[in-house]
CSV table of C-alpha atoms and ligand atoms in Angstrom, one decimal:
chain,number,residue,atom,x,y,z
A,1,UNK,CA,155.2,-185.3,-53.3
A,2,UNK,CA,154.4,-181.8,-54.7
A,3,UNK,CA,156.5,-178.8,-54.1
A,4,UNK,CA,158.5,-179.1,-51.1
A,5,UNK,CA,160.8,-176.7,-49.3
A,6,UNK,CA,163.2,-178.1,-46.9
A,7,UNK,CA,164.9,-175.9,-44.4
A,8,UNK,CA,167.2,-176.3,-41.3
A,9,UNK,CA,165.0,-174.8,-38.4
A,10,UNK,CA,168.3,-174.7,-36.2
A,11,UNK,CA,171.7,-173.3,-36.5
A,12,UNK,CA,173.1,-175.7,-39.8
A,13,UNK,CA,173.9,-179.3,-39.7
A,14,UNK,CA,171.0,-180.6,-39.1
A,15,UNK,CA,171.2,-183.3,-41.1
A,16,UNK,CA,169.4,-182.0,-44.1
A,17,UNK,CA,171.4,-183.9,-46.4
A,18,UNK,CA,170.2,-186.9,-45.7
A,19,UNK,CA,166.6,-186.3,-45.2
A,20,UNK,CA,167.2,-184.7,-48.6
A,21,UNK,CA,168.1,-187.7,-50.2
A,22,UNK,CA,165.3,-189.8,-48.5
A,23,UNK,CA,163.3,-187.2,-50.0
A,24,UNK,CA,164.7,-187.3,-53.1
A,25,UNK,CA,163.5,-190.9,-53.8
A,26,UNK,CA,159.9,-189.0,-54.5
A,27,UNK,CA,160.9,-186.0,-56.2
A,28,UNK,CA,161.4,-185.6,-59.7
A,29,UNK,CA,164.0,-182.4,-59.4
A,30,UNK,CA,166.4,-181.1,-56.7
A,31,UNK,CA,166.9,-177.9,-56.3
A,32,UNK,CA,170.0,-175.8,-54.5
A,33,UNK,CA,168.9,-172.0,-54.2
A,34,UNK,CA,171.0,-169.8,-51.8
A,35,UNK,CA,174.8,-170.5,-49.9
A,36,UNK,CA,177.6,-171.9,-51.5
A,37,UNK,CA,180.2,-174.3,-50.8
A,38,UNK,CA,180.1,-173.0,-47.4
A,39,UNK,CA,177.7,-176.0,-47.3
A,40,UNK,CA,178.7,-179.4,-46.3
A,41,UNK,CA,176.0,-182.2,-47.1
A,42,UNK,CA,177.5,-185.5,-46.1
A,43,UNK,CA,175.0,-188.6,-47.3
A,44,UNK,CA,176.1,-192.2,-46.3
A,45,UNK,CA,175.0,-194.9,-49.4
A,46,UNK,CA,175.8,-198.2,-48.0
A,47,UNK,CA,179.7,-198.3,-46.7
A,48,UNK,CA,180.3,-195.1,-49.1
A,49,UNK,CA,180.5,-191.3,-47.9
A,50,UNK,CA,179.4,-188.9,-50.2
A,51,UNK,CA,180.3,-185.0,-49.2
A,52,UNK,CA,178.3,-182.6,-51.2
A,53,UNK,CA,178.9,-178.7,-50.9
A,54,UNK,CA,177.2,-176.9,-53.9
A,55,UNK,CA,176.0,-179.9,-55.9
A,56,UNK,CA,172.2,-181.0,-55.2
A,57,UNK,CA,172.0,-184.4,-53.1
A,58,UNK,CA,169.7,-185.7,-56.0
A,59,UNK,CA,172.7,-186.4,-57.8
A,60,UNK,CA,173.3,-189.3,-55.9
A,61,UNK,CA,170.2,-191.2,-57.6
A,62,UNK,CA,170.1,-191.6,-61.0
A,63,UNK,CA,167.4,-190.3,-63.6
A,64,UNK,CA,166.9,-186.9,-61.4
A,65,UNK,CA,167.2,-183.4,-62.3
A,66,UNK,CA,169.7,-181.2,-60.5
A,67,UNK,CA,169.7,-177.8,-60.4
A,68,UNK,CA,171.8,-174.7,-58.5
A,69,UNK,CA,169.3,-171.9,-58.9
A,70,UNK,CA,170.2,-168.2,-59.5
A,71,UNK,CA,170.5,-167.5,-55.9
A,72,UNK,CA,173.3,-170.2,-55.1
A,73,UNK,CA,176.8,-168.5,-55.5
A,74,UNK,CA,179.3,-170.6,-57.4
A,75,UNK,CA,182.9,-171.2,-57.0
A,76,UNK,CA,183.2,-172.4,-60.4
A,77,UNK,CA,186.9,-174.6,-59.8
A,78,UNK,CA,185.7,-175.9,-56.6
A,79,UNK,CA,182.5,-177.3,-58.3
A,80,UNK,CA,184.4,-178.8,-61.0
A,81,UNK,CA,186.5,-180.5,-57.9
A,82,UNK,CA,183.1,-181.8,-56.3
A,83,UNK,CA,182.2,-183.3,-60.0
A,84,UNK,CA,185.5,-185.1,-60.4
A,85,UNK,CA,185.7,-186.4,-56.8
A,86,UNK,CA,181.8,-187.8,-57.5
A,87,UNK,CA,183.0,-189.1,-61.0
A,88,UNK,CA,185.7,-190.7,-58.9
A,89,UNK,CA,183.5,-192.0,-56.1
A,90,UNK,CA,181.6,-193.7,-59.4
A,91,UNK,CA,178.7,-191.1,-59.5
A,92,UNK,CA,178.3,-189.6,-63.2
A,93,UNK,CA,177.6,-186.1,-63.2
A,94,UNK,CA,174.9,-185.6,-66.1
A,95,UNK,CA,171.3,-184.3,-64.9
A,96,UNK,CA,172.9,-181.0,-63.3
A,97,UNK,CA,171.4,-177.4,-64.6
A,98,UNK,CA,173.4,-174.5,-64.0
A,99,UNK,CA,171.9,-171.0,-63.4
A,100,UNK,CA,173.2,-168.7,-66.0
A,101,UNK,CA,172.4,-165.7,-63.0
A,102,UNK,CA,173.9,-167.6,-60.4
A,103,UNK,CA,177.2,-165.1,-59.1
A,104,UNK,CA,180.6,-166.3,-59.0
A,105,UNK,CA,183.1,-166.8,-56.2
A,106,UNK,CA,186.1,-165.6,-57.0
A,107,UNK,CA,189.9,-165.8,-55.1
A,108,UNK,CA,189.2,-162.4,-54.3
A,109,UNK,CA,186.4,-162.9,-52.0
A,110,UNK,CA,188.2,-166.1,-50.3
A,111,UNK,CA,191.0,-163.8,-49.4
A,112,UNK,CA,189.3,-160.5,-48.7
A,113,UNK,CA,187.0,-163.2,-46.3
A,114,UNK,CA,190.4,-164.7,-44.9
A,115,UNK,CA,191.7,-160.5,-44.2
A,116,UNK,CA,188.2,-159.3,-43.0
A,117,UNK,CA,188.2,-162.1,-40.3
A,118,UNK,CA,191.2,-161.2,-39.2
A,119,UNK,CA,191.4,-157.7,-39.1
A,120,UNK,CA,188.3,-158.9,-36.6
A,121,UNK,CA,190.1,-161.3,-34.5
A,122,UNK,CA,188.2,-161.9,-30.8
A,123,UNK,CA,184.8,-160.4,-32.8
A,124,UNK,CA,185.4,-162.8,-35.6
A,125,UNK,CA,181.8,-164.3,-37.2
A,126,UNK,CA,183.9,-167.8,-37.8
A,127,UNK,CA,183.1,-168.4,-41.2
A,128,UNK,CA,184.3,-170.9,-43.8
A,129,UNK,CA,186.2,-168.5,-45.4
A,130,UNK,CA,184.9,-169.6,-48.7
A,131,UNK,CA,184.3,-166.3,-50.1
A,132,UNK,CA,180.7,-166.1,-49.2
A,133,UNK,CA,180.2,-162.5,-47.6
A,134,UNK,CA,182.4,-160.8,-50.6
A,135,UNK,CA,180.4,-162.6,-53.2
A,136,UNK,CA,177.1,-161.9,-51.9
A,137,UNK,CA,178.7,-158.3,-51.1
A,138,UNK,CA,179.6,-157.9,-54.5
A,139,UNK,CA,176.1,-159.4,-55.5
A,140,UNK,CA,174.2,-156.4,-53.8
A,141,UNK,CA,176.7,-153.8,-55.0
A,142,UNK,CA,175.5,-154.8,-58.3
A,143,UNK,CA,179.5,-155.3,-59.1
A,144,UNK,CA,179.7,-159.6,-59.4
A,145,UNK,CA,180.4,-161.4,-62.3
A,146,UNK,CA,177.9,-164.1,-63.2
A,147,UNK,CA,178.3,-167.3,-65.3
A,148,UNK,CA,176.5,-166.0,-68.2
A,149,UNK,CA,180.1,-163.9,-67.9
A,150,UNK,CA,182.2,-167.0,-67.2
A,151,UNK,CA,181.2,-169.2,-70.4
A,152,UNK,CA,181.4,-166.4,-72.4
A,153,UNK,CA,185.2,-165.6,-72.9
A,154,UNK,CA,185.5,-161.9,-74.4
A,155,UNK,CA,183.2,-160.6,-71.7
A,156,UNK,CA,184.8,-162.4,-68.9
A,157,UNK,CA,188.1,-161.1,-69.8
A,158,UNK,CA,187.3,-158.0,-69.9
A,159,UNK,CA,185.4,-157.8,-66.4
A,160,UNK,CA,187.7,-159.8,-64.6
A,161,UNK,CA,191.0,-157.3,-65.8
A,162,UNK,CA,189.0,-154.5,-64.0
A,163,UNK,CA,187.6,-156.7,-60.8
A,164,UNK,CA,191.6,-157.6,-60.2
A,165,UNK,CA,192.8,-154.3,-60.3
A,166,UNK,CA,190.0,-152.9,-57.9
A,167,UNK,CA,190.5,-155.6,-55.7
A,168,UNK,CA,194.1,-155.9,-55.6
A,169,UNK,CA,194.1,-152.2,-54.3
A,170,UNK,CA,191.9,-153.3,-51.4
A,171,UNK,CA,194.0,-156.3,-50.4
A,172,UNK,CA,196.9,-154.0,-50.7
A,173,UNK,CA,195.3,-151.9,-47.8
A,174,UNK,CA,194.9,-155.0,-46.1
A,175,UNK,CA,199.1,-156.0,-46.5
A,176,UNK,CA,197.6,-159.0,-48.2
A,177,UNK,CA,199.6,-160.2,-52.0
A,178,UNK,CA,197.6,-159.2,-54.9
A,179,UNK,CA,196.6,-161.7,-57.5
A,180,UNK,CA,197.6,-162.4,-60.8
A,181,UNK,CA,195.1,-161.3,-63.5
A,182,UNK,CA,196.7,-164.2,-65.7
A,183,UNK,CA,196.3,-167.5,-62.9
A,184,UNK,CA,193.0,-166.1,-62.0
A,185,UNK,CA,191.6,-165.8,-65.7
A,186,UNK,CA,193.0,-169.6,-67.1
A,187,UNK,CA,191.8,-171.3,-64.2
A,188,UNK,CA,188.3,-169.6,-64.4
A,189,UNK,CA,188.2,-169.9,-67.9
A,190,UNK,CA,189.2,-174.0,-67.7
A,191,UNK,CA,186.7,-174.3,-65.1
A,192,UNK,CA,184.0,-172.0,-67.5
A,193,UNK,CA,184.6,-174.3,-70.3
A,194,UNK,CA,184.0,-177.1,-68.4
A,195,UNK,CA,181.0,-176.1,-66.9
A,196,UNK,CA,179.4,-174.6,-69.9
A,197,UNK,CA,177.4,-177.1,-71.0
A,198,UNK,CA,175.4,-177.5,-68.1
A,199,UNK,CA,174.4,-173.6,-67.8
A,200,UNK,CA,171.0,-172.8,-68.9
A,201,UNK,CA,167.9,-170.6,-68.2
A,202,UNK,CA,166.7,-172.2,-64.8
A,203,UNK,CA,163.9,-170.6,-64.5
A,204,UNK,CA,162.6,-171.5,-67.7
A,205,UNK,CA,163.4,-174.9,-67.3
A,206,UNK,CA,161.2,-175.0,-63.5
A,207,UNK,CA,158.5,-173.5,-65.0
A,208,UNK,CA,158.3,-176.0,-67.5
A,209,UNK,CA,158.7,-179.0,-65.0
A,210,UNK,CA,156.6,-177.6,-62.9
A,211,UNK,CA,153.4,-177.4,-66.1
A,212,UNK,CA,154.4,-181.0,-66.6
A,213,UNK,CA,153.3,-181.7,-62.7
A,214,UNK,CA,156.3,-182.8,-61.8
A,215,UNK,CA,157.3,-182.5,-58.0
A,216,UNK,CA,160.5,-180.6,-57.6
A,217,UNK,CA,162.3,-180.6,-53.7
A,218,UNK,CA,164.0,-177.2,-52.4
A,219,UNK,CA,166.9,-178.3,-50.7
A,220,UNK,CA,168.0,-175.7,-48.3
A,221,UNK,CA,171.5,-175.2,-47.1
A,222,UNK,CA,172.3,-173.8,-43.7
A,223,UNK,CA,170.1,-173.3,-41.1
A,224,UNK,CA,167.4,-170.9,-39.9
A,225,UNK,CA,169.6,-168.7,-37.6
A,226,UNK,CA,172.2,-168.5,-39.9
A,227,UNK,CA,169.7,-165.9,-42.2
A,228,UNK,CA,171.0,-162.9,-43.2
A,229,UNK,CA,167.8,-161.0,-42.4
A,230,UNK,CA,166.1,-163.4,-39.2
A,231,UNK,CA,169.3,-165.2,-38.2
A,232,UNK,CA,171.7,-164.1,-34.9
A,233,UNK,CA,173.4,-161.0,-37.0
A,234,UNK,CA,176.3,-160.8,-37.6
A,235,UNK,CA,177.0,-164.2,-36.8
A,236,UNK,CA,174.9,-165.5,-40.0
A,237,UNK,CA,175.4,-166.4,-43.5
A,238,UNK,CA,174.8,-163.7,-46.6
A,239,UNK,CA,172.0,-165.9,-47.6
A,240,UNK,CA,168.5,-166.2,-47.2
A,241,UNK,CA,168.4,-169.3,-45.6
A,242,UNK,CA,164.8,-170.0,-44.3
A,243,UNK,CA,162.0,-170.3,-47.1
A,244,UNK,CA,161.6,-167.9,-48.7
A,245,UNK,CA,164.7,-167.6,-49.7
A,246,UNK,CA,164.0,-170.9,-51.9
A,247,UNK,CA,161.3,-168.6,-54.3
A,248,UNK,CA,163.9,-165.9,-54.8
A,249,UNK,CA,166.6,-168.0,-55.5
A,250,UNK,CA,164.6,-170.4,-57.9
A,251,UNK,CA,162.1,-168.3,-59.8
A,252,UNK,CA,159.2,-170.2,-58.5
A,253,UNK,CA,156.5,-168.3,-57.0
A,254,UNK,CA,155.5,-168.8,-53.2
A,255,UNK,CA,152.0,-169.6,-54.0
A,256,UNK,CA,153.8,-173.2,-56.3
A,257,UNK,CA,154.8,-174.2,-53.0
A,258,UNK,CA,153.0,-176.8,-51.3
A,259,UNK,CA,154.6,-177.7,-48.2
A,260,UNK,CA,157.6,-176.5,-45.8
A,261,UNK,CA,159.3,-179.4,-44.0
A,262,UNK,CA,161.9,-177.9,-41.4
A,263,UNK,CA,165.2,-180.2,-39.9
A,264,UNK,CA,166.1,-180.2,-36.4
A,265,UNK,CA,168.5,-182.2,-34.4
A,266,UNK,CA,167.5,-184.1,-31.5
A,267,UNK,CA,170.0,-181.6,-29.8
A,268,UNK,CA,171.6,-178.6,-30.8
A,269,UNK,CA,174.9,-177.7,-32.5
A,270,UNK,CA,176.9,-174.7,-34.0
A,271,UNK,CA,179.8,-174.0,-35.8
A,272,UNK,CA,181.4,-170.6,-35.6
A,273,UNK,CA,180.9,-167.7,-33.5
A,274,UNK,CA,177.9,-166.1,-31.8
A,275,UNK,CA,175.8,-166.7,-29.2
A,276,UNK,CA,174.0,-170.4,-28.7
A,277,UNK,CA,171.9,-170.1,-25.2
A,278,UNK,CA,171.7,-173.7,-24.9
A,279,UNK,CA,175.5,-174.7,-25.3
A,280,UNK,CA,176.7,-177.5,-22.9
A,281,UNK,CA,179.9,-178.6,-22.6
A,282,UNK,CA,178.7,-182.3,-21.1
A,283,UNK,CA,177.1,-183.2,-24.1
A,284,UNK,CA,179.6,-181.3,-26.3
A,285,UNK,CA,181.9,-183.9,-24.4
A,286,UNK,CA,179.5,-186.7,-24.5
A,287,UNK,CA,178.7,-186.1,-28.7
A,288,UNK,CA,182.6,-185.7,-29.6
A,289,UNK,CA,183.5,-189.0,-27.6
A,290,UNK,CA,181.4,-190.8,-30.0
A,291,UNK,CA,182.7,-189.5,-33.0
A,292,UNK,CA,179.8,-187.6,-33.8
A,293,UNK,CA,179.7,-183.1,-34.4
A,294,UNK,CA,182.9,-182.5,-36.4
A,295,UNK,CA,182.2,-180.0,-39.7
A,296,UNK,CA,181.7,-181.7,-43.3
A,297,UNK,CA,183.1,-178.4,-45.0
A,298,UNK,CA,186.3,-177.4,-42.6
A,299,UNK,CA,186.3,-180.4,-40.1
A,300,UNK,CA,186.0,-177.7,-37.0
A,301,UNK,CA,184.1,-179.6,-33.9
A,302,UNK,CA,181.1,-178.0,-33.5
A,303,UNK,CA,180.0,-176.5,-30.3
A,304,UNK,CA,177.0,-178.6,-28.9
A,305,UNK,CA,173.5,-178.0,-26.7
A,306,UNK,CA,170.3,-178.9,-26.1
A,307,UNK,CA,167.4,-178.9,-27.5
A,308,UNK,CA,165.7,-175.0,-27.8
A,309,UNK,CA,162.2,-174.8,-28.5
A,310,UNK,CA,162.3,-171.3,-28.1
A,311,UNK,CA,164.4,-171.3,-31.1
A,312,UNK,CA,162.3,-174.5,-33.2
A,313,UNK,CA,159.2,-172.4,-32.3
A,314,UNK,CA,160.7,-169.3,-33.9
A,315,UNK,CA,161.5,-171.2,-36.8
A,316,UNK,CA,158.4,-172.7,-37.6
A,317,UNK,CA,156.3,-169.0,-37.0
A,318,UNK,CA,159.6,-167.7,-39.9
A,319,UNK,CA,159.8,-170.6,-42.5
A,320,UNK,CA,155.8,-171.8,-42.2
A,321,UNK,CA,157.4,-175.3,-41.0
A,322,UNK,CA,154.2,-178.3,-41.0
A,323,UNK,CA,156.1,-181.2,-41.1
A,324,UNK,CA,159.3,-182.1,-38.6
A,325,UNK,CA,162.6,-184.2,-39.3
A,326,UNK,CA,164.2,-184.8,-36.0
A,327,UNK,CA,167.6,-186.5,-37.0
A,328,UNK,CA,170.6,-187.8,-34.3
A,329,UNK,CA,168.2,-189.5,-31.7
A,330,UNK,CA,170.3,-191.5,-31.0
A,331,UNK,CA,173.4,-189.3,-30.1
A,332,UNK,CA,171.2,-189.1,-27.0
A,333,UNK,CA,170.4,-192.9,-26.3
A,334,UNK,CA,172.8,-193.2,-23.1
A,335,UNK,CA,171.8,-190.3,-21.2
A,336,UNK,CA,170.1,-190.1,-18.0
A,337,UNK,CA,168.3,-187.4,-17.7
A,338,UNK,CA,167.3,-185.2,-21.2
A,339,UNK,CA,166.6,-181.3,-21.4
A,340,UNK,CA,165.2,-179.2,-23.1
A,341,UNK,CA,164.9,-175.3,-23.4
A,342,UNK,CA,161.4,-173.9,-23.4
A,343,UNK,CA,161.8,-170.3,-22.5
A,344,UNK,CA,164.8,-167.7,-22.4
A,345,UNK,CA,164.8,-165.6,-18.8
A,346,UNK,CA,167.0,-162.5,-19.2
A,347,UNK,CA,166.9,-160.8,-15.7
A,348,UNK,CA,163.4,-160.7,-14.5
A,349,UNK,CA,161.6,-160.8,-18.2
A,350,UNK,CA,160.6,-164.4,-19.3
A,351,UNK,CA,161.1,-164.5,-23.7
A,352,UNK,CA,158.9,-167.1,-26.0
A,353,UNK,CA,161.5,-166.1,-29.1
A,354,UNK,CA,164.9,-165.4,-30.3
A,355,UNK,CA,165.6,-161.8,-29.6
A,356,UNK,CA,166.7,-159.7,-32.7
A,357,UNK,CA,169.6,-158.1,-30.2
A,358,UNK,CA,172.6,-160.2,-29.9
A,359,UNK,CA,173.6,-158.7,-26.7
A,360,UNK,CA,170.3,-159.6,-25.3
A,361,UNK,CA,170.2,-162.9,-26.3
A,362,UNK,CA,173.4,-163.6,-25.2
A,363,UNK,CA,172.7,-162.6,-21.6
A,364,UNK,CA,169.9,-165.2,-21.6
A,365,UNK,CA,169.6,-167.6,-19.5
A,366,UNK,CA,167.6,-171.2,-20.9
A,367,UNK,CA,164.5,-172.4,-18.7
A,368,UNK,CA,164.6,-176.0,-19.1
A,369,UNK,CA,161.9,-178.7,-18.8
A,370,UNK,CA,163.6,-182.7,-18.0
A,371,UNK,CA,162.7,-185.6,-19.7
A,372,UNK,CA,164.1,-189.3,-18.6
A,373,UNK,CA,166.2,-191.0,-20.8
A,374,UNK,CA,165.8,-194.2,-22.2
A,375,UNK,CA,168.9,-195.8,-22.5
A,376,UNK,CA,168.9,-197.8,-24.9
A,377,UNK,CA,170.0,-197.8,-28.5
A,378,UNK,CA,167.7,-196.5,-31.1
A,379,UNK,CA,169.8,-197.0,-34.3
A,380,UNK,CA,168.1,-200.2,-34.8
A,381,UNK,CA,164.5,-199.1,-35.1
A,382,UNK,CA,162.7,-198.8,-38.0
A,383,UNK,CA,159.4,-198.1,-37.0
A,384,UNK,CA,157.3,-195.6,-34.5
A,385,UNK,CA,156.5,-198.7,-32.3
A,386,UNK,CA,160.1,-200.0,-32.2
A,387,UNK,CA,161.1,-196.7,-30.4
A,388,UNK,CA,161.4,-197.2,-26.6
A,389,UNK,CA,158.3,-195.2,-25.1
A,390,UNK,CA,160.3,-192.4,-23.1
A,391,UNK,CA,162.1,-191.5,-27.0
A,392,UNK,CA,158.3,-191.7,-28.0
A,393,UNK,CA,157.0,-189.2,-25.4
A,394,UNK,CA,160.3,-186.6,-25.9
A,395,UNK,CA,160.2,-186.9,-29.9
A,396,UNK,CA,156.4,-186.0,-29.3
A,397,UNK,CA,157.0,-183.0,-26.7
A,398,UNK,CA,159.6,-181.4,-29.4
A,399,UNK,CA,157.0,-181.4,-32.2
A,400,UNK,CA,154.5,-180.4,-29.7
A,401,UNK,CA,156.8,-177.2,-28.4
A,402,UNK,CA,157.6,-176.8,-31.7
A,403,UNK,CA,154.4,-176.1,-33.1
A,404,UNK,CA,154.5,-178.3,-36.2
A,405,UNK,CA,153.7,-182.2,-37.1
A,406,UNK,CA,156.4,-184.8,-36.5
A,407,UNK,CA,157.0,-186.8,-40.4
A,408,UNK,CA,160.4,-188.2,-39.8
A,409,UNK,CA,163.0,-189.4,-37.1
A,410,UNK,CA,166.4,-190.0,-38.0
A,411,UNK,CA,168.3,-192.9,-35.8
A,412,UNK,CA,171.4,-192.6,-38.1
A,413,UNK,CA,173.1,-191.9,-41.5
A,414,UNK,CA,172.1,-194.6,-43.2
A,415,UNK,CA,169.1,-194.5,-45.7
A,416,UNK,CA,167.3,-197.5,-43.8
A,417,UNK,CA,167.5,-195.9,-40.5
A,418,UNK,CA,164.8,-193.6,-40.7
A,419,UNK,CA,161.5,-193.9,-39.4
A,420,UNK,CA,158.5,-192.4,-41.3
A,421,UNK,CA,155.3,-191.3,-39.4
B,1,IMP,P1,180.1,-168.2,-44.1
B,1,IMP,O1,178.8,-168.7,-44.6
B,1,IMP,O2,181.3,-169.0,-44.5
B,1,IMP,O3,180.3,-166.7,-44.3
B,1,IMP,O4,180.1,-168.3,-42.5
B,1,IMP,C1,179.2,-167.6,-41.7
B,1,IMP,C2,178.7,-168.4,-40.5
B,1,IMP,O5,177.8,-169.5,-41.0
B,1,IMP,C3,179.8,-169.2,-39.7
B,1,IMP,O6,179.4,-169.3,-38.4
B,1,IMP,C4,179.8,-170.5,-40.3
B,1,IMP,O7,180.3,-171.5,-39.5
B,1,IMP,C5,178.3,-170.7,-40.6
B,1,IMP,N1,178.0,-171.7,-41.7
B,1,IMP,C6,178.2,-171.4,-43.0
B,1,IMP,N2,177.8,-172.5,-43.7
B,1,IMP,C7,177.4,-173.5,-42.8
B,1,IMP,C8,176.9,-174.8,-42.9
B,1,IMP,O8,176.7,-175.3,-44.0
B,1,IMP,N3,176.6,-175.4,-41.8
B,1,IMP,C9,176.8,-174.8,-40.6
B,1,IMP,N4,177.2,-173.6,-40.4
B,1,IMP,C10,177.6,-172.9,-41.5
B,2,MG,MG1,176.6,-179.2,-42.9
């Protein structure tokens, strides 16, 4: 399979985590490399749901290697959570590799996330309130604590005495309760001894899999317009979430790469705030009815759309997408009449890509092209041929506005359902 690098060419929830998974099957190593447990990655395995958030989806298959590179930040409790809930679902945690770089999440930066947003309220980004933004904050400030900190006890003592008292002076300011230096410390510290034998030098251990030939899968988390730097600021992530952002936060060069697969849905979604051109309240309607577009990490419905090629396009040009997963056909198997957004109008100017300015692209308005439906159920294809011909011709006509080659469709959660080109 070679080097792969999987990104979400949308706005999150694409379905990455089971395309991941499908990939996983040829890949020797998984890697996680930016976000946190801000991520939700549900994978279906026959009748069992698996919902992964900071653990790599390779876990789910025994004999491969799992690793959270340096540029994932860990909330070290929650992960030992997510490994007890897999160990009680009947997965054995064992092949995981910890990045001794990797930055912590501490309660801190869940509540100063919590205070921030609401200090905000109307101009609120809408985010998980896992910590994220304070983490990576704290990253840049060059003021975070690391695991090489948390496994090793004297250090972390010391640090987190001082990182408690600056903070509790900050969410004093915000009329928020300060924490206890003592909870803080024995839960972190459990959770460190737990946790230590699986952190090691990542980027050693790459560079050696990667001498042996083996082929290692860069599971992105997120989406594309969630980037901190090329995404709809400030309604983003603090991540890096398109591809390069899998070099920095591995330690593996760009020119080890071989190949850049990007995840779309057959439609659009978003969770949170900010400005989604596309949004529809029809198929919001439509998608919810069935069950479908609810968030794996805090259950929140997720606004829904259609299709924007303006926005796949940008994508492709940012992450150096070749190959295309469309996942959720199906979601669209009863309608009538399809669309699909292939240009922005704002007044009289006519826009090919995402503009930088929020307040731009909010004001603008989608140029759609129609495609017929096909009405009729997909979920039970499992080949290119078994797709009715209209699903064909629009599955073709994204890839085509996309600008990239179309390797996968999706026509459900399970691992059968999923047609390869
Ligand atoms: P944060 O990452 O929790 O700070 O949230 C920032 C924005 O990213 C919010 O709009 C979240 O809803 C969105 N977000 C964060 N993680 C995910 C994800 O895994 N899928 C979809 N949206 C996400
Ligand atoms: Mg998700």
């Amino acid at each position: 399979m070679a080097n792969t690098i999987l990104v979400g060419a949308q706005w999150g929830d694409e379905g990455k985590g089971k395309i991941i998974d499908v990939l996983t099957g040829k890949a020797d190593i998984v890697v996680r490399t930016q976000g946190g447990n801000n991520a939700g990655h549900t994978v279906f395995i026959g009748k069992k749901r698996y919902v992964l958030h900071l653990i790599p989806s390779g876990i789910l298959r025994p004999r491969k290697l799992c690793v959270i590179g340096n540029g994932v930040v860990v909330d070290p409790v929650s992960l030992v959570g997510e490994m007890e809930e897999l160990n009680r679902l009947g997965v054995r945690v064992k092949n995981l590799f910890i990045s001794e770089s990797a930055h912590l999440v501490m309660p801190y930066h869940r509540e100063l996330d919590e205070q921030r947003e609401l200090l905000k309220g109307e101009d609120r980004i809408g985010t998980t309130k896992r910590g994220i933004g304070p983490a990576y904050g704290d990253k840049a400030a060059r003021t975070g604590l690391r695991m090489i900190d948390l496994i090793n006890p004297g250090r972390f003592e010391g640090l987190l005495r001082f990182k408690i008292k600056e903070n509790n002076e900050i969410l004093k300011a915000f009329g928020a309760k300060p924490l206890s230096f003592a909870k803080v410390h024995a839960a972190y510290r459990a959770a460190g001894d737990r946790l230590k034998p699986f952190v090691t030098n990542t980027v050693a251990l790459l560079h050696e899999a990667a001498r042996r030939g083996k082929d290692i899968l860069f599971e992105g988390a997120q989406g594309t317009f969630l980037d901190i730097d090329h995404g709809t600021y400030p309604f983003v992530t603090s991540s890096n979430t398109t591809s390069g952002g899998a070099c920095t936060g591995s330690g593996v060069a760009p020119n080890r790469m071989d190949e850049v697969v990007g995840v779309m849905k057959a439609y659009i979604t978003r969770v949170g705030e900010g400005p989604l051109p596309t949004e529809n309240q029809e198929i919001a309607d439509l998608l919810h009815g069935m069950g479908r577009e609810f968030g794996a990490t805090t259950g929140r419905p997720r606004r829904c759309g259609w299709f924007d090629a303006v926005a796949t396009r940008h994508a492709a040009i940012i992450n150096g997408i070749d190959d295309l997963a469309v996942t959720n056909l199906d979601g669209l198997d009863s309608l009538e009449t399809i669309k699909v957004c292939i240009a922005y109008r704002a007044g009289p100017t006519r826009l090919d890509y995402v503009p930088a300015d929020i307040e731009l692209l909010a004001k603008c308005e989608p140029v759609y092209a129609e495609f017929p439906g096909w009405r009729t159920s997909t979920s039970r294809c499992r080949k290119w041929s078994q797709l009715p011909l209209r699903a064909r011709s629009y599955l073709r006509s994204l890839a085509e506005l996309t600008g990239a080659s179309l390797m996968i469709v999706s026509v459900g959660p399970a691992r059968e359902q999923t047609i390869f080109l």
